[in-house]
Tab-separated table of C-alpha atoms (C1' of nucleotides) in Angstrom:
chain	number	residue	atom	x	y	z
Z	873	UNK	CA	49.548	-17.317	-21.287
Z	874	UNK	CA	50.579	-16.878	-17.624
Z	875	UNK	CA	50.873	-20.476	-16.167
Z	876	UNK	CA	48.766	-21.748	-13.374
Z	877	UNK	CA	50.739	-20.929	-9.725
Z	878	UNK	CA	51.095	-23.566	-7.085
Z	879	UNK	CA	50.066	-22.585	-3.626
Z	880	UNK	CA	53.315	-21.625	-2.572
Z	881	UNK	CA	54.154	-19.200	-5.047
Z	882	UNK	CA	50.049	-17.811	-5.094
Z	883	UNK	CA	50.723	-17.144	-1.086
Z	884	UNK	CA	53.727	-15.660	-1.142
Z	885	UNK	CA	52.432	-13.356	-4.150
Z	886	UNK	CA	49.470	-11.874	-1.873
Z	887	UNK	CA	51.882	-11.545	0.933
Z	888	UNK	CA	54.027	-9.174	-1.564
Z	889	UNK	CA	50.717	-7.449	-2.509
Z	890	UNK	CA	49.814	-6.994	0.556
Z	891	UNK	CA	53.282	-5.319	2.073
Z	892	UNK	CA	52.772	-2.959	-1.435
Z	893	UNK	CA	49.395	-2.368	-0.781
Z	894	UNK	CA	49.991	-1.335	3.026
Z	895	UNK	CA	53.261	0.232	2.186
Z	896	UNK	CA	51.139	2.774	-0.071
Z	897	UNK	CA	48.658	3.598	2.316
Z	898	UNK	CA	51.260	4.520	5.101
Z	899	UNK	CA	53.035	6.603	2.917
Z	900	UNK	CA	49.912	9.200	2.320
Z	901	UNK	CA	51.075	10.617	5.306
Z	902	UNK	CA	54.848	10.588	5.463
Z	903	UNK	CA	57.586	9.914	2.589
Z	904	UNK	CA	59.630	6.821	1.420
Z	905	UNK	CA	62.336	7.949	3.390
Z	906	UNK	CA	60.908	7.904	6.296
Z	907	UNK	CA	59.083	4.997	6.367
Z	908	UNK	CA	60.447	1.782	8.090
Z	909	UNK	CA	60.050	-2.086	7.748
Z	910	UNK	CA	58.571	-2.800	10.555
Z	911	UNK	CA	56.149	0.077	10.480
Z	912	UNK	CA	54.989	-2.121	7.019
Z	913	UNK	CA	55.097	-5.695	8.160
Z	914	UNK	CA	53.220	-4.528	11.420
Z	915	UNK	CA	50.312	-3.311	8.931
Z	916	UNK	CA	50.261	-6.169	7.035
Z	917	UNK	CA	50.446	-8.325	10.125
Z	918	UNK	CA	53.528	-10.707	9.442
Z	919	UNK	CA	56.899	-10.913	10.821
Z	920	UNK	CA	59.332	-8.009	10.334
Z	921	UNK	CA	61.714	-10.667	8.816
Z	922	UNK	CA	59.072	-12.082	6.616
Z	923	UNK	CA	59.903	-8.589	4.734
Z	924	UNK	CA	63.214	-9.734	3.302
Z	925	UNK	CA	61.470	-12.851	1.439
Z	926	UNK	CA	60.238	-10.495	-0.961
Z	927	UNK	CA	62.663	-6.479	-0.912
Z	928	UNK	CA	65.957	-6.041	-0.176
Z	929	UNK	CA	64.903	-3.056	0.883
Z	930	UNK	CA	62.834	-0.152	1.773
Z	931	UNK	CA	63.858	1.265	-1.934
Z	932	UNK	CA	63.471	-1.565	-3.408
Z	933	UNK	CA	60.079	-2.203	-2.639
Z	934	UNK	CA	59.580	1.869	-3.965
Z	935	UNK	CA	61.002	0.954	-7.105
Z	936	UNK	CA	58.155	-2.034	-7.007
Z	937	UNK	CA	55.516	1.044	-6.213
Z	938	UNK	CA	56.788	2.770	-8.945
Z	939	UNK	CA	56.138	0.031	-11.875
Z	940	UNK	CA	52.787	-0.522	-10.190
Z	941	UNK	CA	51.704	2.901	-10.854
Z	942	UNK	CA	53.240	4.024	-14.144
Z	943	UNK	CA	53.865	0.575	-15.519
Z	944	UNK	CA	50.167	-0.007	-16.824
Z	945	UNK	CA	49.948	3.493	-17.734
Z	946	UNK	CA	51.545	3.087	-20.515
Z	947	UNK	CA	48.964	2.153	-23.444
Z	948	UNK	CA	46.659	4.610	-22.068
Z	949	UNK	CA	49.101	7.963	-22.516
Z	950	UNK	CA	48.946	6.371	-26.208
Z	951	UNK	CA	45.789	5.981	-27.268
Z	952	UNK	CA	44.907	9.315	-25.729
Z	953	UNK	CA	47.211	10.721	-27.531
Z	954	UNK	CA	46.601	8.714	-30.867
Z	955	UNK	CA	42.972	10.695	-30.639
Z	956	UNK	CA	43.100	12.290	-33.650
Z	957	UNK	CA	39.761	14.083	-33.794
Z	958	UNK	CA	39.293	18.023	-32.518
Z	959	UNK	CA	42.347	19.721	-31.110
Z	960	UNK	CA	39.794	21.434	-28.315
Z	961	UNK	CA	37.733	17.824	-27.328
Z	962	UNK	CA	40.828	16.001	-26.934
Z	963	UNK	CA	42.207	18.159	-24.591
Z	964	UNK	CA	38.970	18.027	-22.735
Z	965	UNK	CA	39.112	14.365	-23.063
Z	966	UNK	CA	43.061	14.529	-21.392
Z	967	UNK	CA	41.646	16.527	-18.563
Z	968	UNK	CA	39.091	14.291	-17.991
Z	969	UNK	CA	41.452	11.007	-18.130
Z	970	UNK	CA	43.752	12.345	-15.858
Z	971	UNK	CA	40.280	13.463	-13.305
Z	972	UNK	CA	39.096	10.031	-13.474
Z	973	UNK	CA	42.627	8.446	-13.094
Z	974	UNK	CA	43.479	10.616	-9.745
Z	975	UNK	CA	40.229	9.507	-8.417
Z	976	UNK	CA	40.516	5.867	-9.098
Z	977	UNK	CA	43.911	5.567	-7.880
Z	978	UNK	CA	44.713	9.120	-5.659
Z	979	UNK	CA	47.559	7.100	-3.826
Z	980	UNK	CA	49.614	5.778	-6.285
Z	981	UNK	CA	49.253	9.871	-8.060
Z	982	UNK	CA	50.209	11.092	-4.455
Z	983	UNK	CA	53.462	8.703	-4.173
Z	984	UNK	CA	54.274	9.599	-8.037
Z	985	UNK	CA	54.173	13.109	-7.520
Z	986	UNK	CA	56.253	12.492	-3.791
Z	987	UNK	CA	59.117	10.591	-4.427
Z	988	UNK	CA	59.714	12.125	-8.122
Z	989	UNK	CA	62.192	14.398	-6.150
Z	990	UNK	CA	62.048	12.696	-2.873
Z	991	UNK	CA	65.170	11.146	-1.072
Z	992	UNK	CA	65.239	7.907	-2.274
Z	993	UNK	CA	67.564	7.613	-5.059
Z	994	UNK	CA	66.728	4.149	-7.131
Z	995	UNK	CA	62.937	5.464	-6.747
Z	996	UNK	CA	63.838	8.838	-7.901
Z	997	UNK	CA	65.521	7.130	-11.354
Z	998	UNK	CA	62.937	4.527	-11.740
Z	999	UNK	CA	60.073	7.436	-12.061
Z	1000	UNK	CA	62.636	9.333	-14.259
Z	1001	UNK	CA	63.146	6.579	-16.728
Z	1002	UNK	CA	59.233	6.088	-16.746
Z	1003	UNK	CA	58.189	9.487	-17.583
Z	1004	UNK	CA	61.475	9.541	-20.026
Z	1005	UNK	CA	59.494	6.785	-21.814
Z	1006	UNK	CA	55.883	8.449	-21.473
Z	1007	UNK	CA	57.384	11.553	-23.064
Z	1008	UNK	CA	59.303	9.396	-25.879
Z	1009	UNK	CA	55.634	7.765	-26.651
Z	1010	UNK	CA	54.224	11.043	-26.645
Z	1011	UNK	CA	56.589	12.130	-29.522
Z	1012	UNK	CA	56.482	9.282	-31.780
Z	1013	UNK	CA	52.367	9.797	-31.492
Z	1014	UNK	CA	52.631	13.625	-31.700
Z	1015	UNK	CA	54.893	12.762	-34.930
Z	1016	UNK	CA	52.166	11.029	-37.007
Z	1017	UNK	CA	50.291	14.135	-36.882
Z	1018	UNK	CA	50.233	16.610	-39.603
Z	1019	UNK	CA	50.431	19.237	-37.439
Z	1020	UNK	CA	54.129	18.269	-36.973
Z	1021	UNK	CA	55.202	18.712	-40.519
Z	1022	UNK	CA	58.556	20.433	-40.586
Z	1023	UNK	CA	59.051	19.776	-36.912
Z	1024	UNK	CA	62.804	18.565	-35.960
Z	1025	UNK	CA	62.807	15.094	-33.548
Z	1026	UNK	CA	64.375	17.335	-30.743
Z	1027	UNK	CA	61.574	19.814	-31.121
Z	1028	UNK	CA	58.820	17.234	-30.915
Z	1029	UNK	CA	60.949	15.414	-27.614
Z	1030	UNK	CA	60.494	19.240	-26.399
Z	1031	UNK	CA	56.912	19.821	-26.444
Z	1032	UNK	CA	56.246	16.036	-25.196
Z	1033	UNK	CA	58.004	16.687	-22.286
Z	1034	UNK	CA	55.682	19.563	-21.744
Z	1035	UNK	CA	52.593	17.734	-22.179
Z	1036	UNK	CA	54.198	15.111	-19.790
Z	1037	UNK	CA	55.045	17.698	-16.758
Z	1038	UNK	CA	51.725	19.281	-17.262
Z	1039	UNK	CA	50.312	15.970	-16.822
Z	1040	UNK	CA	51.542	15.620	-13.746
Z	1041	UNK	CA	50.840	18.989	-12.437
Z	1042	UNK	CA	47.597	18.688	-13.686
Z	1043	UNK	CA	47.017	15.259	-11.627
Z	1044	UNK	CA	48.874	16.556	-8.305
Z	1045	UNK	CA	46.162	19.596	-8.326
Z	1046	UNK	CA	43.226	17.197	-8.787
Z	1047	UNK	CA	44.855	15.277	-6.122
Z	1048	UNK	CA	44.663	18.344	-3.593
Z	1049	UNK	CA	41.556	19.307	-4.934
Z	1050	UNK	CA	39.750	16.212	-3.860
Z	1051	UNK	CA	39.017	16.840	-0.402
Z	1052	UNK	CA	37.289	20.200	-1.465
Z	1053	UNK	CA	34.593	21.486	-2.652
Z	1054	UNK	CA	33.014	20.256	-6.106
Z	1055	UNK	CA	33.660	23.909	-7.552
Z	1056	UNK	CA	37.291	24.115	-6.730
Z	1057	UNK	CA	37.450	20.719	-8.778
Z	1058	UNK	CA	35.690	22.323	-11.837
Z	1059	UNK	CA	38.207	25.719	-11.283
Z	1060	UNK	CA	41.566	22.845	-11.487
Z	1061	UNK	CA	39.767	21.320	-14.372
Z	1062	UNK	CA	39.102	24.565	-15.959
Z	1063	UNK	CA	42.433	25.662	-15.754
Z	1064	UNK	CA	43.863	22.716	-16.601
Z	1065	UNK	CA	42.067	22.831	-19.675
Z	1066	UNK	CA	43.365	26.192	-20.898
Z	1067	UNK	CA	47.192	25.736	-19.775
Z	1068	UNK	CA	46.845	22.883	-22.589
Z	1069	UNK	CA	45.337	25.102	-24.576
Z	1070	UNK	CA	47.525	27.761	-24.157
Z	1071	UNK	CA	50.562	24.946	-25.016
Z	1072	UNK	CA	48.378	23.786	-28.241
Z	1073	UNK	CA	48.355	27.218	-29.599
Z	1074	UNK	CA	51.999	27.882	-28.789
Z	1075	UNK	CA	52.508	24.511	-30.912
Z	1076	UNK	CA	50.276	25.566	-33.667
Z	1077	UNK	CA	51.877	28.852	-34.117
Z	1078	UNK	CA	55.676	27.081	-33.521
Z	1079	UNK	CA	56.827	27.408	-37.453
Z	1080	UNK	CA	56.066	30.906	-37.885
T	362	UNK	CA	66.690	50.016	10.732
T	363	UNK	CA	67.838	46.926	12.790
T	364	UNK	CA	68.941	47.679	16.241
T	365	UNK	CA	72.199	46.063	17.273
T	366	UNK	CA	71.074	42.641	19.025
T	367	UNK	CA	72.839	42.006	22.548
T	368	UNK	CA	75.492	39.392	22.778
T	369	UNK	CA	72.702	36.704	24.017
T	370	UNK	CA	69.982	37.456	21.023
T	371	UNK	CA	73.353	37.183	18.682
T	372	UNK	CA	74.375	33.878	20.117
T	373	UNK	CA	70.498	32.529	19.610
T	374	UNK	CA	71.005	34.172	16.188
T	375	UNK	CA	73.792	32.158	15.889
T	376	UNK	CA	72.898	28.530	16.535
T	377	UNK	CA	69.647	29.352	15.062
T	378	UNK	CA	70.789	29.857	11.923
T	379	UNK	CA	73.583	26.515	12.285
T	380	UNK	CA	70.306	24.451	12.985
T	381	UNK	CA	69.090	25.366	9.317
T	382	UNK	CA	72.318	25.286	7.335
T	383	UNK	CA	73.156	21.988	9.080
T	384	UNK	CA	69.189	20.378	8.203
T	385	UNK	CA	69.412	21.685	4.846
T	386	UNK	CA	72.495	19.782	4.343
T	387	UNK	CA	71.230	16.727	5.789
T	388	UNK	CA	68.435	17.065	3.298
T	389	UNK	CA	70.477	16.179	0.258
T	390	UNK	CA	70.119	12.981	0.676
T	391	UNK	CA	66.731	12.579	2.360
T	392	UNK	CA	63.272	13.798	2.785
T	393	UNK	CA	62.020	16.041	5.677
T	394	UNK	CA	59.957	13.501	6.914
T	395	UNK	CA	62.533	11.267	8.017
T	396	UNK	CA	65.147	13.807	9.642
T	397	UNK	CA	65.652	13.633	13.122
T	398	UNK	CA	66.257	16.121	15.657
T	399	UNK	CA	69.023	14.181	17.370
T	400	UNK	CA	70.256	14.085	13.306
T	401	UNK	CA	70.506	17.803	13.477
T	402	UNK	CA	71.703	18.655	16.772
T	403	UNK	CA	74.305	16.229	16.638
T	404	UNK	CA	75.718	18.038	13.172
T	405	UNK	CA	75.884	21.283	14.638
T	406	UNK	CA	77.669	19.734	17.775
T	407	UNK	CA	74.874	20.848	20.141
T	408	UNK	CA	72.510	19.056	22.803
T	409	UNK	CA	69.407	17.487	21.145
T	410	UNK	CA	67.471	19.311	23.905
T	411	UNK	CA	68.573	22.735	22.799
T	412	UNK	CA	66.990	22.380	19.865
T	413	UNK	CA	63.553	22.986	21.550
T	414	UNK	CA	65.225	26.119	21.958
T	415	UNK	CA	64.474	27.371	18.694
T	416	UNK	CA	62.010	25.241	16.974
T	417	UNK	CA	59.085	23.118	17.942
T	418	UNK	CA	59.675	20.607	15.843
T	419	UNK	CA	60.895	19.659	12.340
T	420	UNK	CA	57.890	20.406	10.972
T	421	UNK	CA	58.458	24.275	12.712
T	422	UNK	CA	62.396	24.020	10.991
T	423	UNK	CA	60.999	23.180	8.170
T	424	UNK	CA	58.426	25.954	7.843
T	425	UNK	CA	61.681	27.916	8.366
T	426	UNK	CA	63.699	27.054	5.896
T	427	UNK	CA	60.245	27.798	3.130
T	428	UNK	CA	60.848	31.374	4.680
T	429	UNK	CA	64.900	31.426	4.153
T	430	UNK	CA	64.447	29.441	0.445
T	431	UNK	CA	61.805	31.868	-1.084
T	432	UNK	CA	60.974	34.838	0.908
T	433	UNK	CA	63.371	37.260	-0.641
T	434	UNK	CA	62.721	35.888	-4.278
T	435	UNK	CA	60.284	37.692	-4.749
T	436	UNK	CA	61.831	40.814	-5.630
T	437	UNK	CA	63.920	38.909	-8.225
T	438	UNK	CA	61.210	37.471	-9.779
T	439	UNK	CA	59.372	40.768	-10.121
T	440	UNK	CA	61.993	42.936	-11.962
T	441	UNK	CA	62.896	39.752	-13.838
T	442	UNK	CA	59.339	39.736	-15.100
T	443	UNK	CA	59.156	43.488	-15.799
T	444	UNK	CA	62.062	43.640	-17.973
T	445	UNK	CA	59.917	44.966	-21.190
T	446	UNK	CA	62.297	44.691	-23.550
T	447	UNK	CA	62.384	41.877	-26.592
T	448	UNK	CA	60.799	39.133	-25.676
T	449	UNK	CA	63.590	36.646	-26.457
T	450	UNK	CA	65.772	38.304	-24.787
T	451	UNK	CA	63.927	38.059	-21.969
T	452	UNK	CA	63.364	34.615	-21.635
T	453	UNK	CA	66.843	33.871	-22.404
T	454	UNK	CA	67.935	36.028	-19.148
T	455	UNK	CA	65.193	33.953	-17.250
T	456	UNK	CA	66.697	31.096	-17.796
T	457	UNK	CA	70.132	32.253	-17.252
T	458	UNK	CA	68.931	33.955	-14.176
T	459	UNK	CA	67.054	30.206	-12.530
T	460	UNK	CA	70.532	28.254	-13.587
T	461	UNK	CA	72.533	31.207	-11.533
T	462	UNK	CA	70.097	30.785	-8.807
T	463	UNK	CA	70.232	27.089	-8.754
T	464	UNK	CA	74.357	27.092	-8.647
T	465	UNK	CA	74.239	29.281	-6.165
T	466	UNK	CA	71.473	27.684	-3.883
T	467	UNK	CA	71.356	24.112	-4.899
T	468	UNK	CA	70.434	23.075	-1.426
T	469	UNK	CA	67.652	25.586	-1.033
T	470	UNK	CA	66.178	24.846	-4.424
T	471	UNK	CA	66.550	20.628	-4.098
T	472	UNK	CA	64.883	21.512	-0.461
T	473	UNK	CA	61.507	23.165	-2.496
T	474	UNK	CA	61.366	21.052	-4.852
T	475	UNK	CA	61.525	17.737	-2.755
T	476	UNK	CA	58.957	18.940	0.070
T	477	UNK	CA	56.818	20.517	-2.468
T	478	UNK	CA	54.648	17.670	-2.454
T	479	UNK	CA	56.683	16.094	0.557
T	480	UNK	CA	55.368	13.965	3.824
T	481	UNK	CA	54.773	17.433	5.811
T	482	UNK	CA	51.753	19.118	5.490
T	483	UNK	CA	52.588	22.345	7.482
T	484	UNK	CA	55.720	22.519	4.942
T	485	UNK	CA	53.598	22.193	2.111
T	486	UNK	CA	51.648	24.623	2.786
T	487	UNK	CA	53.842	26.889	3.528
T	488	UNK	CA	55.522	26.339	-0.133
T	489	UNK	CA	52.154	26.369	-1.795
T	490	UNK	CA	51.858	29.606	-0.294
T	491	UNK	CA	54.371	31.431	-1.353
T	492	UNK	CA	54.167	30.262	-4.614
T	493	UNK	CA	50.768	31.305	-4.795
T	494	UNK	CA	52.100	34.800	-4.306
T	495	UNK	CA	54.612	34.392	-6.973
T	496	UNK	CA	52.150	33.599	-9.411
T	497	UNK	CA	49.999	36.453	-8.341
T	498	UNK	CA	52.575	38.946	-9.001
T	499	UNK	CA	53.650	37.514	-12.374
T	500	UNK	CA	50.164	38.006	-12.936
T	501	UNK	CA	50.369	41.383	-11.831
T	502	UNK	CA	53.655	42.354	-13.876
T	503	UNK	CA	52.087	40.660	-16.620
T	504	UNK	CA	49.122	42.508	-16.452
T	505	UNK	CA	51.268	45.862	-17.018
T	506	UNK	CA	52.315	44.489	-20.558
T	507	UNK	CA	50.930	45.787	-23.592
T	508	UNK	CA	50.342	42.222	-24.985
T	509	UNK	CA	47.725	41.599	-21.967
T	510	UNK	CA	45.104	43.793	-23.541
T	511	UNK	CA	41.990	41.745	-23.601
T	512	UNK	CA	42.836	39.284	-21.463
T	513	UNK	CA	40.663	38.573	-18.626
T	514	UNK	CA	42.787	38.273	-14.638
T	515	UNK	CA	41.779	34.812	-14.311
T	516	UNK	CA	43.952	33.893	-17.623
T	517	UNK	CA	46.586	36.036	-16.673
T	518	UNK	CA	46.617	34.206	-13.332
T	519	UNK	CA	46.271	30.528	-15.395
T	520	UNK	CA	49.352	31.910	-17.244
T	521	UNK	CA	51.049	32.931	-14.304
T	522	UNK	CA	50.841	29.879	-12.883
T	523	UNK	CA	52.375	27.742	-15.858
T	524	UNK	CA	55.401	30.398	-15.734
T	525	UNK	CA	56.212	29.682	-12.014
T	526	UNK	CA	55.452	25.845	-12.684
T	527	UNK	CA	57.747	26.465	-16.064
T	528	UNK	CA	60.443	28.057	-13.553
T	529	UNK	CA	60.160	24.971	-10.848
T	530	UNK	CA	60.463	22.620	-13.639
T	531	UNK	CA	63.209	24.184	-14.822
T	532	UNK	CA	65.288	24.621	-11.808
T	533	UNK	CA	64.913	20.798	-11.168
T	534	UNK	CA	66.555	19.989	-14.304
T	535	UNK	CA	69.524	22.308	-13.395
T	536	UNK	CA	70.270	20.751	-10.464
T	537	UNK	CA	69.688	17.283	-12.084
T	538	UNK	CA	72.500	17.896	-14.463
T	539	UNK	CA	74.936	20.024	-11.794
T	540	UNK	CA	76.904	17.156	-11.934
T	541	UNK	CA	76.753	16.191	-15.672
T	542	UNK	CA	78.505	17.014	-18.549
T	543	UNK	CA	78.658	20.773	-19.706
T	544	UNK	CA	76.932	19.816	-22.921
T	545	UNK	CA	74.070	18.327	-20.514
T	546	UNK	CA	73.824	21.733	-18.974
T	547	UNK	CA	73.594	23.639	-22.229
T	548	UNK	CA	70.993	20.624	-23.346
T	549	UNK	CA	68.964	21.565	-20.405
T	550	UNK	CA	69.098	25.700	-21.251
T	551	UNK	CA	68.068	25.159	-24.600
T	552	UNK	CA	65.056	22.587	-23.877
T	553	UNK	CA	63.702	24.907	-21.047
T	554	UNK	CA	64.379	28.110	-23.326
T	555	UNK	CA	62.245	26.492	-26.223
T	556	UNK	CA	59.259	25.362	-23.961
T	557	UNK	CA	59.414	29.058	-22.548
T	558	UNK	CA	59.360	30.381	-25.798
T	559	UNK	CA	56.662	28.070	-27.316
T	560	UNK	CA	54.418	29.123	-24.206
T	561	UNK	CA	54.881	32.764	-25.368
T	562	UNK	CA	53.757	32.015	-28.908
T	563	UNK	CA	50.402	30.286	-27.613
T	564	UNK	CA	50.246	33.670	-25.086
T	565	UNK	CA	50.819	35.984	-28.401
T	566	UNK	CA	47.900	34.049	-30.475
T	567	UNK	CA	45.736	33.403	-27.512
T	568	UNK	CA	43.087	35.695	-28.412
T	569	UNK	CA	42.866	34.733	-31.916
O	978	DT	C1'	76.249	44.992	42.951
O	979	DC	C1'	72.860	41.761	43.074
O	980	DA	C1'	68.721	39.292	41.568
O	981	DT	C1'	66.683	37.604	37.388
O	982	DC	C1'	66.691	35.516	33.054
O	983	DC	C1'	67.359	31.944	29.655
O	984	DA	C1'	70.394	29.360	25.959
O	985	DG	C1'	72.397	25.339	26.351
O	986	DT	C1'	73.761	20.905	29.257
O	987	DT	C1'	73.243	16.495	31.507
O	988	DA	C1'	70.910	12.323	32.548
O	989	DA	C1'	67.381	9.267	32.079
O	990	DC	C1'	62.956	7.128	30.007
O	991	DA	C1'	60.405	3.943	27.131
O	992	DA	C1'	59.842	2.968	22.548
O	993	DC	C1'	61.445	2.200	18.304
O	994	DT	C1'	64.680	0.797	14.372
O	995	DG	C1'	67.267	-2.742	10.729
O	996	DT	C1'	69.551	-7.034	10.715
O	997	DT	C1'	71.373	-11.631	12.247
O	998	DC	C1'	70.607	-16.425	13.236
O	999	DT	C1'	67.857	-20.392	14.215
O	1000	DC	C1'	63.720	-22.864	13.771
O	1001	DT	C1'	59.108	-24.702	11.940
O	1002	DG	C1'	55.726	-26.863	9.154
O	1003	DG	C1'	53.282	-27.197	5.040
O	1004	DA	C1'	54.080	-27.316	-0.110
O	1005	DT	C1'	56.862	-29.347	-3.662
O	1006	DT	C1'	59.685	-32.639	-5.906
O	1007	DT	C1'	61.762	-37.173	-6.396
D	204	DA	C1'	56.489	-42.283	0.897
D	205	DA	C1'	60.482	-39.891	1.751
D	206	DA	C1'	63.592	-36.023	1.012
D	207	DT	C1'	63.956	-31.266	-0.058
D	208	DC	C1'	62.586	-26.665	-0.127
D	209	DC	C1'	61.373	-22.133	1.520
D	210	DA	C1'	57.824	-18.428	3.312
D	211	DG	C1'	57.267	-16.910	7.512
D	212	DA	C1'	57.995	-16.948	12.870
D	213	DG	C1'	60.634	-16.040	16.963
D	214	DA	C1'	64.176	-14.160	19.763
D	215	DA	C1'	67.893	-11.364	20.458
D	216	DC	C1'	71.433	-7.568	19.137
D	217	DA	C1'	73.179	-2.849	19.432
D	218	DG	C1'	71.789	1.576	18.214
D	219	DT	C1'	68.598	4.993	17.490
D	220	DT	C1'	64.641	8.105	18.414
D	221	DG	C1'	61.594	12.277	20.843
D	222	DT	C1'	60.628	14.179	25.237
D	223	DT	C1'	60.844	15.050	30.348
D	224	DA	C1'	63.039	17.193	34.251
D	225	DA	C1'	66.419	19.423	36.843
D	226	DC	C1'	70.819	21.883	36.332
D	227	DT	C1'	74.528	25.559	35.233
D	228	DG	C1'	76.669	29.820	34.241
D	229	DG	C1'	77.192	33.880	31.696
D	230	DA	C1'	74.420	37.914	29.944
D	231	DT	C1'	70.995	41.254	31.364
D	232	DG	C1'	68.449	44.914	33.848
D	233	DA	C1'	67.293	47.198	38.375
DNA sequence: TCATCCAGTTAACAACTGTTCTCTGGATTT
DNA sequence: AAATCCAGAGAACAGTTGTTAACTGGATGA
């Protein structure tokens, strides 16, 4: 039950949406690093000082970026994972999640798979500890399987952060692939596809 | 055969080459995108209009240092690849190979792995490219090996591809824990010499 | 030896940066 | 109704940036 904001606080939250919002656009083209305060104010059309009402900083406002764009993600890596129906359709089903995911939101992908090694140290963790936690849901999910009888914790942690990091190469080649042509997206999907395959086997065939 | 360079050519050699080593430096602790030319002039102790000398721009350096970071990996990666001997073994001195690499070269490798997907297209390209032909002659190595019969090139290239992806990955974490613990380190070897391994199991049943 | 070349210098430019302090006027609270 | 608050504006700061033009002086080639 989110209580009703007063005028004040409503304004002053759009104000912070919009510096995000134009923030994220300027950076499709350039990375955290480099981008400066006034370069965002100036696009959102407010004073540069109006910028320190709401960040302390250029990082700061990436670690911001980076909570809008994994934070929500969250429930979603679950229940894809929960699927517990045809090893082969839910891959297909992954692919397709992530397809539909890059297209809906291709700049928050783009600024993932940027700063995730960029310069910007606080941004750098904050993605860390998120995709820590992604892989750490993927494990306790890939743990309720039966597949993963006789599998150690460590083992499990192992091939989740697998699934994760192919999840995000997976995304950053859809993301690349979107300004070509429709068969270069079905080739990324395609491969895609069989990479996870290729992992699913490996899994299957782990105890042997 | 390289013929002995006059005193001027060495000179150019010379700075040339101080321009790189003192960007790459600068580049711990930002992206590409944001380094100056005045930034990198100044560290070598040179004018900022010399550097015009040498480079167009920092997009042109940066193309440069793609050239010095992976251009003469590629034998490395070949006989590393064509080892044919158990295939444990093998992926143990992979891995032991990348964390030599990455102690050696941390700058070059933090330098690939940030502008991978970094605010400069030309640079991008430029590492997409060459690891396009890494991939290609994994692929081709892999091709030679007994356990490829069957396969068609387009898996063998899909495979490829999550090797060199496997390696980058890899060579991230190294540098990630350079300045942990020692039992970080070894964490890190054994994680990335499991997921290596468990992607050679799903290669070994593939065609099941 | 002498004319040519060219890597690096010097000086200057307009434009940009992050940050400070002071001020304003509408929303909020008393 | 009056007092307080606070998001945003405005002006000014010292310092930075990329790029230009004209130069210097040692290496080079005739």
């Amino acid at each position: 039950m989110s209580h009703t904001l007063g005028i004040r606080q409503a304004q002053k939250q759009k104000t912070r949406q919009a510096l995000l919002d134009a923030a994220l656009g300027l950076l499709e083209e350039q990375s955290l690093s480099s981008l400066g305060l006034r370069e965002v104010t100036r696009a959102v059309g407010v004073a540069p000082t109006a910028f320190y009402r709401h960040f302390r900083s250029i990082a700061d406002l990436g670690v911001a970026l980076v909570e809008e764009a994994l934070g929500s993600l969250h429930p979603m890596i679950r229940t894809t994972v929960a699927t517990t129906d045809d090893s082969d359709q839910r891959i297909q089903r992954a692919v397709e999640l992530i397809a539909g995911h890059v297209s809906e939101y291709p700049a928050h992908v783009r600024f993932i798979a940027r700063e995730r090694h960029g310069g910007v140290q606080p941004v750098r963790e904050a993605i860390r500890d998120q995709l820590a936690r992604f892989a750490e849901e993927v494990r306790a999910e890939l743990a309720k399987d039966a597949e993963s009888e006789g599998w150690s914790d460590d083992d499990l942690l192992m091939l989740a952060h697998l699934y994760v990091d192919q999840m995000l190469i997976t995304a950053s080649l859809f993301l690349e692939a979107m300004e070509a042509t429709e068969e270069d997206r079905e080739h990324v999907e395609q491969v895609a596809t069989r990479q996870m395959r290729l992992i699913s086997i490996g899994r299957h065939h782990w105890l042997d």
